[in-house]
């Protein structure tokens, strides 16, 4: 459980969103190989990574 300050929480949430965005880019790269599209969604501290019409996106919880 996080026990830091509200400012520290905001900073960590921002970092988590950034990491989730990088994961979404890697999933796009995997799909681009043409070996079968990935499906489903990933729940992360940075948000939910979901497939969209144009690859993968990160949405807030």
Coordinates of C-alpha atoms in Angstrom, one line a residue:
X1 CA 0.0 0.0 0.0
X2 CA 1.3 3.4 -0.9
X3 CA 2.0 5.6 2.1
X4 CA 3.6 8.7 0.5
X5 CA 2.3 12.2 0.0
X6 CA -0.4 13.2 -2.5
X7 CA 2.3 14.8 -4.7
X8 CA 4.4 11.6 -4.6
X9 CA 1.3 9.6 -5.6
X10 CA 0.6 11.9 -8.6
X11 CA 4.2 11.5 -9.7
X12 CA 4.1 7.7 -9.4
X13 CA 0.7 7.6 -11.2
X14 CA 2.3 9.6 -14.0
X15 CA 5.2 7.2 -14.2
X16 CA 2.9 4.3 -14.3
X17 CA 0.9 5.8 -17.2
X18 CA 4.2 6.4 -19.1
X19 CA 5.2 2.8 -18.6
X20 CA 1.8 1.6 -19.7
X21 CA 2.2 3.7 -22.9
X22 CA 5.5 2.0 -23.6
X23 CA 3.8 -1.4 -23.2
X24 CA 1.1 -0.4 -25.6
X25 CA 3.8 0.5 -28.2
X26 CA 5.3 -3.0 -27.7
X27 CA 2.0 -4.6 -28.3
X28 CA 1.6 -2.6 -31.5
X29 CA 5.0 -3.9 -32.6
X30 CA 4.0 -7.5 -31.8
X31 CA 0.8 -7.1 -33.8
X32 CA 2.7 -5.6 -36.7
X33 CA 4.6 -8.9 -37.1
X34 CA 1.4 -10.3 -38.6
X35 CA 1.4 -13.5 -36.6
X36 CA -2.1 -13.0 -35.3
X37 CA -3.4 -10.0 -33.4
X38 CA -3.2 -9.9 -29.6
X39 CA -6.5 -9.5 -27.8
X40 CA -7.9 -8.8 -24.4
X41 CA -6.8 -6.0 -22.1
X42 CA -4.1 -5.5 -19.5
X43 CA -4.9 -3.8 -16.1
X44 CA -1.9 -1.9 -14.8
X45 CA -1.4 0.8 -12.2
X46 CA -1.1 3.2 -15.1
X47 CA -4.5 2.4 -16.5
X48 CA -6.1 -0.2 -18.7
X49 CA -4.2 -1.1 -21.9
X50 CA -6.9 -2.0 -24.5
X51 CA -6.9 -2.8 -28.2
X52 CA -8.4 0.0 -30.3
X53 CA -9.1 0.3 -34.0
X54 CA -5.5 1.6 -34.5
X55 CA -3.4 -0.5 -32.2
X56 CA -3.3 -0.3 -28.4
X57 CA -4.3 2.5 -26.1
X58 CA -4.0 3.3 -22.4
X59 CA -7.2 4.5 -20.7
X60 CA -7.7 5.7 -17.1
X61 CA -9.3 3.3 -14.8

